[in-house]
Amino acid sequence: MSRYEASGYWYGEGQSAPEAVDLLNLMRRYRDAERKMRAQTRGSMGMNETDMTALRFLLREHRKGEVPRQRDFAEELGISNASVSALIDRLCRDGYAERIMHPADRRSVGIVPTRYSDTEVRETLQQMHERMMSAVDGLSADERRAAAKFLHALIASVEWNEHDLGQSAQRDHELRDVPGSKLASS
């Protein structure tokens, strides 16, 4: 076990760098803190997690100049068309979105954010975003590159797709036939 104690982003003179497990524990603490913050934000806005994810998707698409349809929400969120319809109804009822005639296909309905949704999200999250930017702005270019390298590698390590899972299962199956392997059949 490491003697290193995580004290934030900076390490004092002569203090050793964190070990791998220390970084992973800091990531876990960050995830827990972010999960709590998101729950508080959803609570203050009267939304569930899927609604909040849908609103973030809607605002992201709007910033790109796109007008999503209900099927785009279904695809993004991985939920049924019926569930998306109820979700969009809630967002519209609560003033976060509105249905419009889709600009590219007048037979289709587009979903756009309201000014209220953008204002509400900004006001709710602005201070937290400013604190996060301050934490990142305090890093040197080399530290940001190292952090980005670490985060990219960590993301890649957890982004499994069906192909990866199939290969892993095949390797496990093959190792069962190897004498002395941890997975060998008894």
Short mmCIF file of C-alpha atoms in Angstrom, two decimals:
data_model
loop_
_atom_site.label_atom_id
_atom_site.label_comp_id
_atom_site.label_asym_id
_atom_site.label_seq_id
_atom_site.Cartn_x
_atom_site.Cartn_y
_atom_site.Cartn_z
CA MET A 1 0.00 0.00 0.00
CA SER A 2 1.23 3.45 -0.82
CA ARG A 3 2.25 6.03 1.76
CA TYR A 4 1.28 8.82 -0.63
CA GLU A 5 -1.69 10.88 0.50
CA ALA A 6 -3.70 12.65 -2.18
CA SER A 7 -3.77 16.33 -1.35
CA GLY A 8 -5.18 17.74 -4.56
CA TYR A 9 -3.58 18.74 -7.82
CA TRP A 10 -0.20 19.89 -6.50
CA TYR A 11 2.58 17.90 -4.93
CA GLY A 12 4.99 19.56 -2.51
CA GLU A 13 8.75 19.74 -2.86
CA GLY A 14 10.28 16.31 -2.31
CA GLN A 15 6.89 14.59 -2.20
CA SER A 16 6.75 11.50 -4.33
CA ALA A 17 4.40 11.26 -7.27
CA PRO A 18 1.24 9.23 -6.74
CA GLU A 19 1.35 5.54 -7.52
CA ALA A 20 -1.03 3.97 -10.04
CA VAL A 21 -3.50 2.86 -7.38
CA ASP A 22 -3.48 6.38 -5.90
CA LEU A 23 -4.51 7.85 -9.27
CA LEU A 24 -7.27 5.28 -9.66
CA ASN A 25 -8.51 6.05 -6.14
CA LEU A 26 -8.54 9.77 -6.96
CA MET A 27 -10.54 8.99 -10.11
CA ARG A 28 -13.00 7.00 -8.00
CA ARG A 29 -13.34 9.92 -5.57
CA TYR A 30 -13.90 12.29 -8.50
CA ARG A 31 -16.57 10.00 -9.98
CA ASP A 32 -18.33 9.80 -6.61
CA ALA A 33 -18.22 13.58 -6.17
CA GLU A 34 -19.48 14.12 -9.73
CA ARG A 35 -22.28 11.59 -9.24
CA LYS A 36 -23.40 13.44 -6.08
CA MET A 37 -23.22 16.80 -7.87
CA ARG A 38 -25.29 15.48 -10.79
CA ALA A 39 -27.90 14.08 -8.38
CA GLN A 40 -28.13 17.46 -6.63
CA THR A 41 -28.42 19.24 -9.99
CA ARG A 42 -31.14 16.88 -11.20
CA GLY A 43 -32.97 17.36 -7.89
CA SER A 44 -32.79 21.14 -8.09
CA MET A 45 -34.09 21.03 -11.66
CA GLY A 46 -36.73 18.38 -10.90
CA MET A 47 -35.34 15.92 -13.46
CA ASN A 48 -34.36 12.29 -13.52
CA GLU A 49 -31.04 11.11 -14.98
CA THR A 50 -32.45 10.28 -18.42
CA ASP A 51 -34.15 13.68 -18.68
CA MET A 52 -30.89 15.44 -17.77
CA THR A 53 -28.93 13.37 -20.30
CA ALA A 54 -31.56 14.21 -22.94
CA LEU A 55 -31.34 17.91 -22.12
CA ARG A 56 -27.52 17.86 -22.40
CA PHE A 57 -27.87 16.09 -25.78
CA LEU A 58 -30.43 18.66 -26.94
CA LEU A 59 -28.22 21.60 -25.92
CA ARG A 60 -25.13 19.98 -27.52
CA GLU A 61 -27.01 19.42 -30.81
CA HIS A 62 -28.35 22.98 -30.70
CA ARG A 63 -24.80 24.38 -30.30
CA LYS A 64 -23.82 22.39 -33.42
CA GLY A 65 -26.75 23.90 -35.32
CA GLU A 66 -28.64 20.59 -35.46
CA VAL A 67 -32.33 20.04 -34.77
CA PRO A 68 -32.78 16.49 -33.44
CA ARG A 69 -35.89 14.41 -33.96
CA GLN A 70 -37.37 12.05 -31.39
CA ARG A 71 -35.63 9.11 -33.08
CA ASP A 72 -32.27 10.86 -32.50
CA PHE A 73 -33.03 10.95 -28.78
CA ALA A 74 -34.02 7.27 -28.84
CA GLU A 75 -30.73 6.38 -30.53
CA GLU A 76 -28.60 8.59 -28.26
CA LEU A 77 -30.24 7.41 -25.05
CA GLY A 78 -30.87 3.80 -26.07
CA ILE A 79 -34.56 3.92 -25.15
CA SER A 80 -37.79 3.04 -26.95
CA ASN A 81 -39.79 5.46 -29.08
CA ALA A 82 -42.62 5.38 -26.53
CA SER A 83 -40.20 6.31 -23.73
CA VAL A 84 -38.74 9.12 -25.83
CA SER A 85 -42.20 10.50 -26.50
CA ALA A 86 -42.94 10.63 -22.76
CA LEU A 87 -39.50 12.17 -22.11
CA ILE A 88 -40.01 14.90 -24.73
CA ASP A 89 -43.49 15.54 -23.29
CA ARG A 90 -41.88 16.15 -19.86
CA LEU A 91 -39.16 18.43 -21.27
CA CYS A 92 -41.80 20.46 -23.14
CA ARG A 93 -44.21 20.55 -20.17
CA ASP A 94 -41.43 21.78 -17.85
CA GLY A 95 -40.32 24.50 -20.29
CA TYR A 96 -36.97 22.99 -21.34
CA ALA A 97 -37.85 22.12 -24.95
CA GLU A 98 -40.43 22.64 -27.62
CA ARG A 99 -41.53 20.74 -30.67
CA ILE A 100 -41.23 22.51 -34.02
CA MET A 101 -41.66 21.61 -37.66
CA HIS A 102 -38.27 20.17 -38.63
CA PRO A 103 -36.46 22.67 -40.89
CA ALA A 104 -35.06 19.96 -43.21
CA ASP A 105 -38.26 17.87 -43.43
CA ARG A 106 -41.56 19.65 -42.86
CA ARG A 107 -43.31 16.29 -42.34
CA SER A 108 -41.11 15.63 -39.33
CA VAL A 109 -41.05 17.14 -35.84
CA GLY A 110 -37.86 18.64 -34.46
CA ILE A 111 -37.04 19.31 -30.81
CA VAL A 112 -35.34 22.56 -29.81
CA PRO A 113 -34.28 23.93 -26.43
CA THR A 114 -35.98 26.97 -24.99
CA ARG A 115 -34.11 30.01 -23.68
CA TYR A 116 -35.21 28.88 -20.25
CA SER A 117 -33.40 25.53 -20.58
CA ASP A 118 -30.11 27.13 -21.58
CA THR A 119 -30.40 29.75 -18.83
CA GLU A 120 -31.41 27.20 -16.20
CA VAL A 121 -28.52 24.84 -17.02
CA ARG A 122 -26.00 27.69 -17.12
CA GLU A 123 -27.16 29.16 -13.81
CA THR A 124 -27.27 25.75 -12.14
CA LEU A 125 -23.85 24.61 -13.35
CA GLN A 126 -21.92 27.86 -13.91
CA GLN A 127 -20.08 27.98 -10.57
CA MET A 128 -19.10 24.32 -10.77
CA HIS A 129 -17.83 24.77 -14.34
CA GLU A 130 -15.82 27.83 -13.27
CA ARG A 131 -14.19 25.84 -10.44
CA MET A 132 -13.37 23.01 -12.84
CA MET A 133 -11.83 25.43 -15.35
CA SER A 134 -9.80 27.02 -12.57
CA ALA A 135 -8.43 23.60 -11.62
CA VAL A 136 -7.41 22.91 -15.22
CA ASP A 137 -6.06 26.43 -15.83
CA GLY A 138 -3.68 25.90 -12.90
CA LEU A 139 -1.91 23.08 -14.76
CA SER A 140 1.08 23.61 -17.01
CA ALA A 141 0.91 22.50 -20.66
CA ASP A 142 2.96 19.39 -19.80
CA GLU A 143 0.64 18.53 -16.91
CA ARG A 144 -2.42 18.94 -19.16
CA ARG A 145 -0.83 16.67 -21.78
CA ALA A 146 -0.07 14.05 -19.11
CA ALA A 147 -3.60 14.31 -17.69
CA ALA A 148 -5.09 14.00 -21.19
CA LYS A 149 -2.92 10.96 -21.94
CA PHE A 150 -4.03 9.34 -18.67
CA LEU A 151 -7.72 10.09 -19.26
CA HIS A 152 -7.63 8.86 -22.88
CA ALA A 153 -6.00 5.60 -21.75
CA LEU A 154 -8.50 5.21 -18.91
CA ILE A 155 -11.44 5.82 -21.26
CA ALA A 156 -10.08 3.27 -23.75
CA SER A 157 -9.69 0.74 -20.92
CA VAL A 158 -13.40 0.86 -20.09
CA GLU A 159 -14.90 1.34 -23.56
CA TRP A 160 -15.64 -2.26 -24.36
CA ASN A 161 -17.59 -3.18 -27.41
CA GLU A 162 -19.12 -6.54 -28.34
CA HIS A 163 -16.05 -7.48 -30.40
CA ASP A 164 -13.74 -6.86 -27.43
CA LEU A 165 -16.00 -8.87 -25.11
CA GLY A 166 -16.13 -11.74 -27.61
CA GLN A 167 -12.35 -11.81 -27.90
CA SER A 168 -11.99 -11.75 -24.10
CA ALA A 169 -14.46 -14.63 -23.72
CA GLN A 170 -12.62 -16.58 -26.46
CA ARG A 171 -9.25 -16.04 -24.69
CA ASP A 172 -10.77 -17.21 -21.40
CA HIS A 173 -12.19 -20.28 -23.15
CA GLU A 174 -8.80 -21.05 -24.73
CA LEU A 175 -7.00 -20.61 -21.38
CA ARG A 176 -9.28 -23.18 -19.77
CA ASP A 177 -7.55 -25.75 -21.96
CA VAL A 178 -4.03 -24.62 -20.92
CA PRO A 179 -2.62 -26.69 -18.01
CA GLY A 180 -1.53 -24.49 -15.12
CA SER A 181 -3.62 -21.49 -16.23
CA LYS A 182 -5.78 -19.77 -13.60
CA LEU A 183 -8.79 -20.58 -15.76
CA ALA A 184 -7.86 -24.24 -16.41
CA SER A 185 -10.67 -26.71 -15.82
CA SER A 186 -10.13 -28.97 -12.83
#
